[in-house]
Amino acid sequence: MSKYIKTIVMAAVAVLAVAFPFYTGAYPQSIAQSVLTYMILAVSWDMLLRTGQISFGIAGFFGIGSYAAVLSMLYLNLPPMLTILIGGIIAGAIAGLLGIAVLRLRGMYFAIVTLAVAEIFRIIMTNLKGFTGGPEGELLPQLIFQGNPYLTYYLMFGMAVLTIIISEIFLRSRVHYALTAIRNDEIVARSSGVNIFKYLVIIFIVTSVIQGMTGGINAQTYGFVTPESSFSLDYTLLPLAMALLGGIYGTMGPVVGALLLGIVSEYLKLYIPYGHLVIYGIIVVIVILYMPQGIVGLAARIRKAGARNE
Amino acid sequence: MSKLVLQSLTKRFGGLVAVNGVDLEMTEGEILGIIGPNGAGKTTLINLISGIHVPTSGNVFFDGKDISTFPAHERSKMGIARTFQLIHPLENLTALQNVMIGFMFAQGMNQKDAGVAAQKTCESLKLEHVERDVGQLTILETKKMEIAKTLACGPKVLFLDEVMAGLNSDETKDLIETVKRIAQEHNLAIGVVEHVMGVIKMLTARVIVLDAGEIIAQGPYNEVSQKPEVIKAYLGGEA
Ligand SMILES: Nc1ncnc2c1ncn2[C@@H]1O[C@H](COP(=O)(O)OP(=O)(O)OP(=O)(O)O)[C@@H](O)[C@H]1O
Ligand SMILES: [Mg+2]
């Protein structure tokens, strides 16, 4: 029964998301694209979290992807869609090289190092003036799809669907068992034949490719990169807050969290500039204190309680 | 031929020598008792064999091959399995899923086959409630699950680190029978660490006694337990 409901709800959401641009103006549509962007980042952050590793480096790979897309178009004259792919590949390659060193760290040490690495990327991009345009960044001569907002929305939507599919595949396959074992107890996992390092590196690369491609799409949509905007800490902190609010260790949580927080914060921004950041802070504190499983976890608990009362 | 051979195996933690020059051979079908006072180095010895620690010096041979520096997951795939003194059932997974992990990663099965195999293993251990979350299992069920998890790795050599701890006498008897049975069925070399000497007497043909990292005596339990150096080790060096 609940399976049918879930399928119907998901189909309805998909139809709504596809039809959405035709019934609304430019402004809601740009909000929707921004929500999708954060949603992808939130899901990808959660995918790595399932190994127990907390990354503060999302903005780093997002920014790398943004710069790679814009620079490969400017210097190599590649078609925009290809540059987005290149954004993902370069972010993934850097994650692979970095991961070999960084993925030996755990907990707070890993978190801090990923934060520092993102900052180093930003500083490098600021200082390679001749190549990256320095603090002013670079502008693209034209936007992807000639700036057609329908198409950019669908591109980001497609990226979100792809990310959700990858996340679900990981949750339903043996990868899920490996990651859950690693998160629970690495020594037990190793003693059961799980090659921990292999899984950590693979997940780190996959999530970084996703974040890099998302940065690439974003840069191609708005037609520019700057160190401040492309590596903005928002791209790290907002997805994290969204995933925590919605519920971690699954696809649904980050998706729900991104929808809620993304939409609420856009409206708050109108009334209190920067107010949305205060709201984020408050939400994170409340969630961590009172509902560590997030909205999705809370809903599951209520459902279970309801089932027991019947 | 011996399945597992240890040659002057030594592990230091800073100034402390936890395992000191241990020589040992284990053959298939044999249950070996590993006893000794707290801090004698029993768990560390298992960690060295299973690859959780790298030895400071000395070697571990498995099937004649030097595996001293092999990573733990490789050794698990080769057939070295162990339980943990502080058991850590994997949370957010059912008992059955806990058992499936070894089948998937140590034995390389796909998810579906692992599910079937895990079900069979649990049945053979008379472990029920496999669909329950690990937090809802009784102590005996948890212990059986831990043993099932090791069998899932397709072991040839198995170490049980105080699996009987916390069980009442009926449960202990139940688990002793289980261990005897799996040793025969799977033709395993088993190393059993226990503080309860009754268990050691019932299970093992031979014991080694560790004290301060060294083997101070070995042989059948009844002989070894009479030796003055063993009595002395257990009484804290005063007898
Ligand atoms: N990872 C470690 N780092 C430092 N010292 C350790 C480590 N593991 C064990 N030790 C020390 O090595 C010695 C042997 O410990 P071990 O756990 O092997 O003893 P044990 O025989 O299993 O004792 P028990 O019967 O209490 O379980 C102890 O002094 C212990 O404090
Ligand atoms: Mg011990």
Coordinates of C-alpha atoms and ligand atoms in Angstrom, one line a residue:
Chain A
M1 CA 0.0 0.0 0.0
S2 CA 2.6 2.6 1.1
K3 CA 4.7 1.5 -1.8
Y4 CA 1.9 2.6 -4.2
I5 CA 1.5 5.9 -2.5
K6 CA 5.2 6.5 -2.7
T7 CA 5.3 5.7 -6.4
I8 CA 2.3 8.0 -7.0
V9 CA 3.8 10.8 -5.0
M10 CA 7.1 10.5 -6.8
A11 CA 5.4 10.4 -10.2
A12 CA 3.4 13.5 -9.2
V13 CA 6.5 15.4 -8.1
A14 CA 8.3 14.4 -11.3
V15 CA 5.4 15.7 -13.5
L16 CA 5.2 18.9 -11.4
A17 CA 8.9 19.4 -11.8
V18 CA 8.8 18.9 -15.5
A19 CA 5.7 21.0 -16.1
F20 CA 6.8 23.7 -13.7
P21 CA 8.6 26.2 -16.0
F22 CA 5.6 26.4 -18.3
Y23 CA 3.3 27.8 -15.7
T24 CA 5.6 30.2 -13.9
G25 CA 7.7 33.3 -14.5
A26 CA 11.4 33.7 -14.7
Y27 CA 11.8 34.4 -10.9
P28 CA 10.2 31.2 -9.5
Q29 CA 12.1 29.3 -12.2
S30 CA 15.4 30.7 -11.1
I31 CA 14.6 29.8 -7.5
A32 CA 13.7 26.3 -8.7
Q33 CA 17.0 25.9 -10.4
S34 CA 18.9 27.1 -7.3
V35 CA 16.9 24.6 -5.2
L36 CA 17.9 21.8 -7.6
T37 CA 21.5 22.9 -7.4
Y38 CA 21.5 22.7 -3.6
M39 CA 19.5 19.4 -3.7
I40 CA 22.2 17.8 -5.8
L41 CA 24.9 19.0 -3.5
A42 CA 23.0 17.8 -0.4
V43 CA 22.4 14.3 -1.8
S44 CA 26.1 14.0 -2.9
W45 CA 27.2 15.2 0.6
D46 CA 25.0 12.5 2.2
M47 CA 26.4 9.8 -0.1
L48 CA 29.9 10.4 1.4
L49 CA 28.4 10.8 4.9
R50 CA 27.2 7.2 4.6
T51 CA 30.8 6.1 5.0
G52 CA 31.0 8.1 8.2
Q53 CA 33.2 10.8 6.6
I54 CA 31.9 14.4 7.0
S55 CA 33.1 16.7 4.2
F56 CA 33.3 20.5 4.4
G57 CA 34.7 20.6 0.9
I58 CA 31.6 20.7 -1.3
A59 CA 32.3 24.3 -2.4
G60 CA 35.8 23.3 -3.4
F61 CA 34.7 20.7 -6.0
F62 CA 31.8 22.8 -7.1
G63 CA 34.2 25.7 -7.7
I64 CA 36.7 23.5 -9.5
G65 CA 34.0 22.3 -11.8
S66 CA 32.8 25.9 -12.4
Y67 CA 36.3 27.1 -13.3
A68 CA 37.1 24.0 -15.4
A69 CA 33.9 24.5 -17.4
V70 CA 34.4 28.2 -18.0
L71 CA 38.2 28.0 -18.7
S72 CA 37.9 25.0 -21.0
M73 CA 35.4 26.9 -23.0
L74 CA 37.4 30.1 -23.2
Y75 CA 40.7 28.6 -24.0
L76 CA 39.8 25.4 -25.9
N77 CA 36.6 26.6 -27.4
L78 CA 34.8 23.4 -26.5
P79 CA 31.0 23.0 -26.7
P80 CA 29.3 24.0 -23.4
M81 CA 27.9 20.5 -22.7
L82 CA 31.4 19.0 -23.0
T83 CA 32.9 21.6 -20.7
I84 CA 30.4 20.6 -18.0
L85 CA 31.6 17.0 -18.3
I86 CA 35.2 18.3 -18.1
G87 CA 34.2 20.1 -14.9
G88 CA 33.2 16.8 -13.5
I89 CA 36.2 14.9 -14.7
I90 CA 38.7 17.4 -13.3
A91 CA 36.9 17.6 -10.0
G92 CA 36.9 13.8 -9.9
A93 CA 40.6 13.6 -10.9
I94 CA 41.6 16.0 -8.2
A95 CA 39.4 14.1 -5.6
G96 CA 41.2 10.9 -6.6
L97 CA 44.7 12.3 -6.1
L98 CA 43.7 14.1 -3.0
G99 CA 41.7 11.2 -1.6
I100 CA 44.8 9.0 -1.5
A101 CA 46.2 11.3 1.1
V102 CA 43.1 12.8 2.8
L103 CA 41.1 9.7 3.1
R104 CA 43.5 8.3 5.7
L105 CA 42.1 10.9 8.0
R106 CA 38.9 10.5 10.0
G107 CA 36.2 12.6 11.7
M108 CA 37.2 16.1 12.6
Y109 CA 40.6 15.9 10.9
F110 CA 39.0 14.9 7.5
A111 CA 36.4 17.6 7.9
I112 CA 38.9 20.4 8.6
V113 CA 41.3 19.3 5.8
T114 CA 38.5 19.2 3.2
L115 CA 37.5 22.7 4.3
A116 CA 41.1 23.9 4.0
V117 CA 41.5 22.3 0.6
A118 CA 38.5 24.1 -0.7
E119 CA 40.0 27.3 0.5
I120 CA 43.3 26.6 -1.1
F121 CA 41.5 26.0 -4.5
R122 CA 39.9 29.4 -4.1
I123 CA 43.2 31.1 -3.3
I124 CA 44.9 29.5 -6.3
M125 CA 42.1 30.6 -8.6
T126 CA 42.4 34.2 -7.2
N127 CA 46.2 34.3 -7.7
L128 CA 46.5 32.7 -11.2
K129 CA 45.6 36.0 -12.7
G130 CA 46.8 35.5 -16.2
F131 CA 44.9 32.2 -16.5
T132 CA 41.8 32.6 -14.3
G133 CA 41.1 36.3 -14.4
G134 CA 42.2 36.7 -10.7
P135 CA 39.7 38.2 -8.2
E136 CA 37.4 39.4 -11.0
G137 CA 37.1 36.0 -12.5
E138 CA 36.1 35.3 -16.1
L139 CA 33.0 36.0 -18.2
L140 CA 31.7 33.7 -20.9
P141 CA 31.0 35.4 -24.3
Q142 CA 27.6 33.7 -24.4
L143 CA 25.4 31.6 -22.2
I144 CA 24.6 27.9 -22.7
F145 CA 21.5 27.3 -24.8
Q146 CA 21.7 31.1 -25.7
G147 CA 20.5 31.7 -22.1
N148 CA 17.2 29.8 -22.6
P149 CA 16.0 29.4 -19.0
Y150 CA 13.8 26.4 -19.8
L151 CA 16.7 24.4 -21.0
T152 CA 19.1 25.4 -18.2
Y153 CA 16.4 24.4 -15.7
Y154 CA 16.0 21.0 -17.5
L155 CA 19.7 20.5 -17.5
M156 CA 19.9 21.0 -13.8
F157 CA 16.8 18.9 -13.3
G158 CA 18.4 16.1 -15.4
M159 CA 21.6 16.3 -13.2
A160 CA 19.4 16.0 -10.1
V161 CA 17.6 13.0 -11.5
L162 CA 21.0 11.4 -12.3
T163 CA 22.3 12.1 -8.8
I164 CA 19.2 10.6 -7.2
I165 CA 19.5 7.5 -9.4
I166 CA 23.2 7.0 -8.4
S167 CA 22.3 7.6 -4.8
E168 CA 19.5 5.0 -4.9
I169 CA 21.7 2.5 -6.8
F170 CA 24.3 2.8 -4.1
L171 CA 21.6 2.3 -1.4
R172 CA 20.3 -0.8 -3.0
S173 CA 23.5 -2.6 -4.0
R174 CA 26.3 -4.2 -2.1
V175 CA 27.9 -0.7 -1.8
H176 CA 25.3 0.1 0.8
Y177 CA 26.5 -2.8 3.0
A178 CA 30.1 -1.9 2.6
L179 CA 29.5 1.8 3.5
T180 CA 27.2 0.9 6.5
A181 CA 29.9 -1.5 7.8
I182 CA 32.6 1.1 7.4
R183 CA 30.5 3.8 9.2
N184 CA 29.7 1.4 12.0
D185 CA 33.1 -0.1 12.7
E186 CA 36.1 -0.1 10.4
I187 CA 37.8 -2.9 12.1
V188 CA 34.8 -5.2 11.8
A189 CA 34.4 -4.1 8.2
R190 CA 38.0 -5.0 7.4
S191 CA 37.7 -8.3 9.1
S192 CA 34.7 -9.1 7.0
G193 CA 36.7 -8.6 3.8
V194 CA 35.7 -5.0 3.0
N195 CA 38.5 -3.0 1.3
I196 CA 37.7 0.2 3.2
F197 CA 40.1 2.5 1.3
K198 CA 38.8 1.3 -2.1
Y199 CA 35.2 2.2 -1.2
L200 CA 36.2 5.6 0.4
V201 CA 38.1 6.6 -2.7
I202 CA 35.4 5.5 -5.1
I203 CA 32.7 7.4 -3.2
F204 CA 34.9 10.5 -2.8
I205 CA 35.5 10.5 -6.6
V206 CA 31.9 9.9 -7.6
T207 CA 30.5 12.6 -5.3
S208 CA 33.2 15.1 -6.4
V209 CA 32.4 14.4 -10.1
I210 CA 28.7 15.2 -9.3
Q211 CA 29.7 18.4 -7.4
G212 CA 32.0 19.4 -10.2
M213 CA 29.4 18.9 -12.9
T214 CA 26.9 20.8 -10.9
G215 CA 29.4 23.7 -10.7
G216 CA 29.9 23.4 -14.4
I217 CA 26.2 23.7 -15.1
N218 CA 25.8 26.6 -12.8
A219 CA 28.7 28.5 -14.4
Q220 CA 27.4 27.8 -17.8
T221 CA 23.9 29.0 -16.8
Y222 CA 25.1 32.3 -15.4
G223 CA 28.1 32.7 -17.7
F224 CA 30.8 33.7 -15.2
V225 CA 33.1 32.5 -12.4
T226 CA 34.7 34.5 -9.6
P227 CA 36.6 33.0 -6.6
E228 CA 34.1 34.5 -4.2
S229 CA 30.9 33.3 -5.8
S230 CA 32.1 30.0 -7.3
F231 CA 33.8 28.8 -4.0
S232 CA 31.2 30.4 -1.8
L233 CA 30.9 28.8 1.6
D234 CA 27.1 28.7 0.9
Y235 CA 27.7 25.7 -1.4
T236 CA 29.1 23.8 1.6
L237 CA 27.0 24.9 4.5
L238 CA 23.5 25.1 2.9
P239 CA 23.5 21.5 1.5
L240 CA 24.8 20.3 4.8
A241 CA 21.9 22.0 6.7
M242 CA 19.4 20.7 4.1
A243 CA 20.5 17.1 4.5
L244 CA 20.5 17.4 8.3
L245 CA 17.0 18.9 8.3
G246 CA 15.6 16.3 5.9
G247 CA 17.4 13.4 7.4
I248 CA 20.7 11.7 6.6
Y249 CA 21.8 8.3 5.2
G250 CA 19.2 8.2 2.5
T251 CA 18.1 10.0 -0.7
M252 CA 14.7 11.2 0.5
G253 CA 16.1 13.3 3.4
P254 CA 18.4 15.6 1.5
V255 CA 15.8 16.0 -1.2
V256 CA 13.0 17.0 1.2
G257 CA 15.4 19.2 3.2
A258 CA 16.6 21.0 0.0
L259 CA 13.0 21.6 -1.1
L260 CA 11.9 23.0 2.2
L261 CA 14.9 25.0 3.2
G262 CA 15.6 26.2 -0.3
I263 CA 12.2 27.6 -0.9
V264 CA 11.8 29.1 2.6
S265 CA 15.1 30.8 2.5
E266 CA 14.5 32.4 -0.9
Y267 CA 11.4 34.1 0.5
L268 CA 13.2 35.1 3.7
K269 CA 15.9 36.6 1.6
L270 CA 13.4 39.1 0.2
Y271 CA 12.2 40.3 3.6
I272 CA 15.4 40.1 5.7
P273 CA 18.6 40.1 3.6
Y274 CA 21.0 37.5 5.1
G275 CA 18.1 36.5 7.4
H276 CA 18.1 33.1 5.7
L277 CA 21.5 32.4 7.2
V278 CA 20.2 33.0 10.7
I279 CA 17.3 30.7 10.0
Y280 CA 19.7 28.1 8.7
G281 CA 21.7 28.3 11.9
I282 CA 18.6 28.0 14.1
I283 CA 17.4 25.0 12.1
V284 CA 20.7 23.2 12.3
V285 CA 20.8 23.6 16.1
I286 CA 17.1 22.5 16.6
V287 CA 17.5 19.5 14.3
I288 CA 20.7 18.3 15.9
L289 CA 19.3 18.7 19.4
Y290 CA 15.7 17.4 18.9
M291 CA 15.4 15.4 15.8
P292 CA 18.7 13.8 14.8
Q293 CA 16.9 11.7 12.2
G294 CA 15.5 14.7 10.4
I295 CA 12.0 15.1 8.9
V296 CA 12.1 11.8 7.0
G297 CA 13.2 9.9 10.2
L298 CA 10.5 11.7 12.2
A299 CA 7.8 10.8 9.5
A300 CA 8.9 7.1 9.7
R301 CA 8.6 7.1 13.5
I302 CA 5.1 8.6 13.3
R303 CA 4.1 6.0 10.7
K304 CA 5.4 3.2 12.8
A305 CA 3.6 4.5 15.9
G306 CA 0.4 4.8 13.9
A307 CA 0.8 1.2 12.6
R308 CA 1.2 -0.1 16.1
N309 CA -1.9 1.7 17.3
E310 CA -4.1 0.2 14.6
Chain B
M1 CA 50.7 -29.5 7.3
S2 CA 49.9 -26.7 9.7
K3 CA 47.4 -24.2 8.5
L4 CA 48.7 -21.4 10.5
V5 CA 52.3 -20.9 11.7
L6 CA 53.6 -18.1 13.9
Q7 CA 57.3 -17.5 14.2
S8 CA 58.7 -15.4 17.0
L9 CA 55.8 -13.0 16.6
T10 CA 56.3 -9.8 18.6
K11 CA 54.3 -6.6 19.0
R12 CA 55.4 -3.6 20.9
F13 CA 53.2 -0.6 21.8
G14 CA 55.8 2.1 22.7
G15 CA 57.7 0.6 25.6
L16 CA 55.2 -2.2 26.2
V17 CA 55.8 -5.6 24.7
A18 CA 52.2 -6.9 24.3
V19 CA 53.2 -10.1 22.4
N20 CA 56.7 -11.4 22.8
G21 CA 58.4 -14.0 20.6
V22 CA 55.4 -16.3 20.2
D23 CA 55.9 -19.5 18.2
L24 CA 52.8 -21.5 17.4
E25 CA 51.3 -23.9 14.9
M26 CA 47.6 -24.6 14.4
T27 CA 46.2 -27.5 12.3
E28 CA 42.7 -28.0 10.8
G29 CA 40.1 -29.6 13.0
E30 CA 42.0 -28.6 16.2
I31 CA 40.5 -26.4 18.9
L32 CA 43.3 -24.5 20.7
G33 CA 42.7 -22.8 24.0
I34 CA 44.4 -19.4 24.5
I35 CA 44.5 -18.5 28.2
G36 CA 46.3 -16.1 30.4
P37 CA 45.6 -13.3 32.9
N38 CA 44.2 -9.9 31.9
G39 CA 46.6 -7.9 29.7
A40 CA 48.6 -11.1 28.8
G41 CA 48.4 -10.3 25.1
K42 CA 45.6 -12.7 23.9
T43 CA 43.6 -10.2 22.0
T44 CA 46.7 -8.6 20.6
L45 CA 47.8 -12.0 19.3
I46 CA 44.5 -12.3 17.4
N47 CA 44.9 -8.8 16.1
L48 CA 48.3 -9.7 14.7
I49 CA 47.0 -12.9 13.0
S50 CA 43.9 -11.2 11.5
G51 CA 45.9 -8.1 10.3
I52 CA 44.5 -5.5 12.6
H53 CA 48.0 -4.9 13.8
V54 CA 51.3 -5.2 11.9
P55 CA 53.9 -7.2 13.9
T56 CA 56.9 -5.3 15.2
S57 CA 59.0 -8.4 14.3
G58 CA 58.4 -12.1 13.5
N59 CA 56.1 -13.7 10.9
V60 CA 52.7 -15.1 10.3
F61 CA 52.4 -17.9 7.8
F62 CA 49.1 -19.1 6.4
D63 CA 49.2 -22.2 4.1
G64 CA 52.9 -21.8 4.0
K65 CA 52.7 -18.2 2.8
D66 CA 54.1 -15.3 4.7
I67 CA 51.2 -13.0 5.2
S68 CA 52.7 -10.8 8.0
T69 CA 52.1 -7.5 6.1
F70 CA 48.8 -8.4 4.3
P71 CA 45.9 -6.0 5.0
A72 CA 43.1 -7.3 7.2
H73 CA 40.6 -7.6 4.4
E74 CA 42.9 -9.7 2.3
R75 CA 43.4 -12.1 5.2
S76 CA 39.7 -12.3 5.7
K77 CA 39.3 -13.3 2.1
M78 CA 42.0 -16.0 2.6
G79 CA 40.1 -17.6 5.4
I80 CA 41.2 -16.0 8.6
A81 CA 38.1 -15.0 10.7
R82 CA 37.7 -13.7 14.2
T83 CA 35.1 -12.4 16.7
F84 CA 35.7 -9.3 18.8
Q85 CA 36.0 -9.2 22.6
L86 CA 33.9 -6.0 22.5
I87 CA 31.3 -7.0 20.1
H88 CA 30.2 -4.4 17.6
P89 CA 27.0 -5.5 15.8
L90 CA 26.6 -3.3 12.7
E91 CA 23.6 -1.0 13.5
N92 CA 21.0 0.1 11.0
L93 CA 21.2 -3.5 9.6
T94 CA 19.3 -6.6 10.5
A95 CA 21.0 -9.6 11.9
L96 CA 20.7 -11.3 8.5
Q97 CA 22.3 -8.3 6.8
N98 CA 25.1 -8.3 9.3
V99 CA 25.8 -11.9 8.3
M100 CA 25.5 -11.2 4.6
I101 CA 28.5 -8.8 4.7
G102 CA 31.1 -11.6 5.0
F103 CA 29.5 -13.6 2.2
M104 CA 29.6 -10.5 -0.1
F105 CA 33.0 -9.1 0.7
A106 CA 35.1 -11.9 2.0
Q107 CA 33.6 -14.5 -0.4
G108 CA 32.6 -12.2 -3.2
M109 CA 29.0 -13.3 -3.5
N110 CA 26.3 -11.1 -5.0
Q111 CA 23.6 -9.6 -2.8
K112 CA 21.0 -12.3 -3.6
D113 CA 23.2 -15.3 -3.1
A114 CA 24.6 -13.7 0.1
G115 CA 21.1 -13.4 1.5
V116 CA 20.3 -17.1 0.8
A117 CA 23.7 -18.2 2.2
A118 CA 23.3 -16.1 5.3
Q119 CA 19.8 -17.5 5.9
K120 CA 21.3 -21.0 5.8
T121 CA 24.1 -20.2 8.1
C122 CA 21.8 -18.6 10.7
E123 CA 19.5 -21.7 10.5
S124 CA 22.4 -24.0 11.0
L125 CA 23.3 -22.1 14.2
K126 CA 19.6 -22.1 15.2
L127 CA 19.7 -18.3 15.2
E128 CA 16.1 -17.0 14.9
H129 CA 14.8 -13.5 14.6
V130 CA 17.2 -12.8 11.8
E131 CA 14.9 -10.0 10.5
R132 CA 15.3 -8.1 13.7
D133 CA 17.5 -5.0 14.1
V134 CA 20.6 -6.1 15.9
G135 CA 19.7 -4.0 18.9
Q136 CA 16.7 -6.3 19.6
L137 CA 18.6 -9.6 19.8
T138 CA 19.2 -11.4 23.1
I139 CA 22.7 -11.9 24.3
L140 CA 22.9 -15.5 23.1
E141 CA 21.4 -14.4 19.7
T142 CA 24.0 -11.7 19.4
K143 CA 26.8 -14.1 20.2
K144 CA 25.5 -16.5 17.6
M145 CA 25.2 -13.7 15.1
E146 CA 28.8 -12.9 15.7
I147 CA 29.8 -16.5 15.1
A148 CA 27.6 -16.5 12.0
K149 CA 29.4 -13.4 10.8
T150 CA 32.7 -15.2 11.0
L151 CA 31.4 -18.3 9.2
A152 CA 30.2 -16.0 6.4
C153 CA 33.8 -15.2 5.6
G154 CA 34.4 -18.8 4.7
P155 CA 37.0 -19.4 7.4
K156 CA 39.7 -22.0 7.6
V157 CA 41.1 -20.6 10.8
L158 CA 38.8 -19.0 13.4
F159 CA 39.5 -17.1 16.6
L160 CA 36.8 -16.6 19.2
D161 CA 37.7 -13.8 21.7
E162 CA 35.7 -14.4 24.9
V163 CA 32.5 -15.2 23.1
M164 CA 31.1 -17.0 26.2
A165 CA 31.4 -13.9 28.4
G166 CA 28.0 -12.7 29.7
L167 CA 26.2 -15.9 29.1
N168 CA 24.5 -18.0 31.8
S169 CA 25.4 -21.7 32.2
D170 CA 22.7 -23.1 29.9
E171 CA 23.6 -20.6 27.2
T172 CA 27.2 -21.4 27.6
K173 CA 26.5 -25.1 27.1
D174 CA 24.5 -24.3 24.0
L175 CA 27.3 -22.2 22.6
I176 CA 30.0 -24.8 23.4
E177 CA 28.1 -27.4 21.5
T178 CA 27.7 -24.9 18.6
V179 CA 31.5 -24.3 18.5
K180 CA 32.3 -28.0 18.6
R181 CA 29.9 -28.6 15.8
I182 CA 31.2 -25.9 13.5
A183 CA 34.8 -27.0 14.1
Q184 CA 33.8 -30.4 12.8
E185 CA 31.5 -29.4 10.0
H186 CA 33.9 -26.8 8.5
N187 CA 37.1 -28.6 9.5
L188 CA 38.4 -25.5 11.1
A189 CA 41.4 -24.6 13.2
I190 CA 39.8 -22.7 16.1
G191 CA 41.6 -20.6 18.7
V192 CA 39.4 -20.0 21.8
V193 CA 40.2 -17.2 24.3
E194 CA 38.2 -17.7 27.5
H195 CA 38.6 -16.8 31.1
V196 CA 36.1 -19.5 32.2
M197 CA 38.3 -22.6 32.6
G198 CA 35.3 -24.9 32.5
V199 CA 34.8 -23.9 28.9
I200 CA 38.4 -24.4 28.0
K201 CA 38.3 -27.9 29.6
M202 CA 35.3 -28.9 27.6
L203 CA 36.4 -27.5 24.3
T204 CA 40.1 -27.8 23.8
A205 CA 42.6 -30.6 23.5
R206 CA 45.6 -28.2 23.9
V207 CA 46.1 -24.8 25.4
I208 CA 48.8 -22.2 25.4
V209 CA 49.2 -19.9 28.4
L210 CA 50.3 -16.4 27.7
D211 CA 51.8 -14.1 30.4
A212 CA 53.2 -10.7 29.6
G213 CA 53.1 -11.5 25.9
E214 CA 55.1 -14.8 26.2
I215 CA 53.9 -18.4 26.0
I216 CA 54.9 -19.7 29.4
A217 CA 53.3 -23.2 29.1
Q218 CA 51.4 -25.4 26.7
G219 CA 49.8 -28.8 26.5
P220 CA 46.5 -30.4 27.6
Y221 CA 44.6 -28.1 30.1
N222 CA 44.8 -30.6 32.9
E223 CA 48.6 -30.8 32.8
V224 CA 49.2 -27.1 32.1
S225 CA 46.9 -26.0 35.0
Q226 CA 49.2 -27.9 37.5
K227 CA 52.4 -26.1 36.4
P228 CA 53.8 -23.8 39.1
E229 CA 54.6 -21.0 36.5
V230 CA 51.0 -21.0 35.4
I231 CA 49.6 -20.9 38.9
K232 CA 52.0 -18.1 39.6
A233 CA 50.9 -16.1 36.6
Y234 CA 47.3 -16.3 37.6
L235 CA 48.0 -15.5 41.2
G236 CA 49.9 -12.4 40.3
G237 CA 53.5 -13.5 40.8
E238 CA 53.3 -14.2 44.5
A239 CA 52.8 -18.0 44.7
Ligands
LIG1 N1 46.3 -0.6 20.6 C1 47.0 -0.7 21.7 N2 47.8 0.3 22.0 C2 48.6 0.3 23.2 N3 48.6 -0.7 24.0 C3 47.8 -1.8 23.8 C4 47.0 -1.8 22.6 N4 46.3 -3.0 22.6 C5 46.6 -3.6 23.7 N5 47.5 -2.9 24.4 C6 48.2 -3.4 25.6 O1 48.8 -4.6 25.4 C7 48.7 -5.5 26.5 C8 47.9 -6.8 26.1 O2 46.6 -6.4 25.8 P1 45.6 -7.5 25.3 O3 44.3 -6.8 25.0 O4 46.2 -8.2 24.1 O5 45.4 -8.5 26.5 P2 44.4 -9.7 26.7 O6 45.2 -10.8 27.1 O7 43.5 -9.8 25.6 O8 43.6 -9.2 28.0 P3 42.1 -9.4 28.5 O9 42.0 -10.7 29.1 O10 41.9 -8.3 29.5 O11 41.3 -9.2 27.3 C9 47.9 -4.7 27.6 O12 48.8 -4.2 28.4 C10 47.2 -3.6 26.8 O13 47.1 -2.5 27.5
MG2 MG 41.5 -9.6 25.3

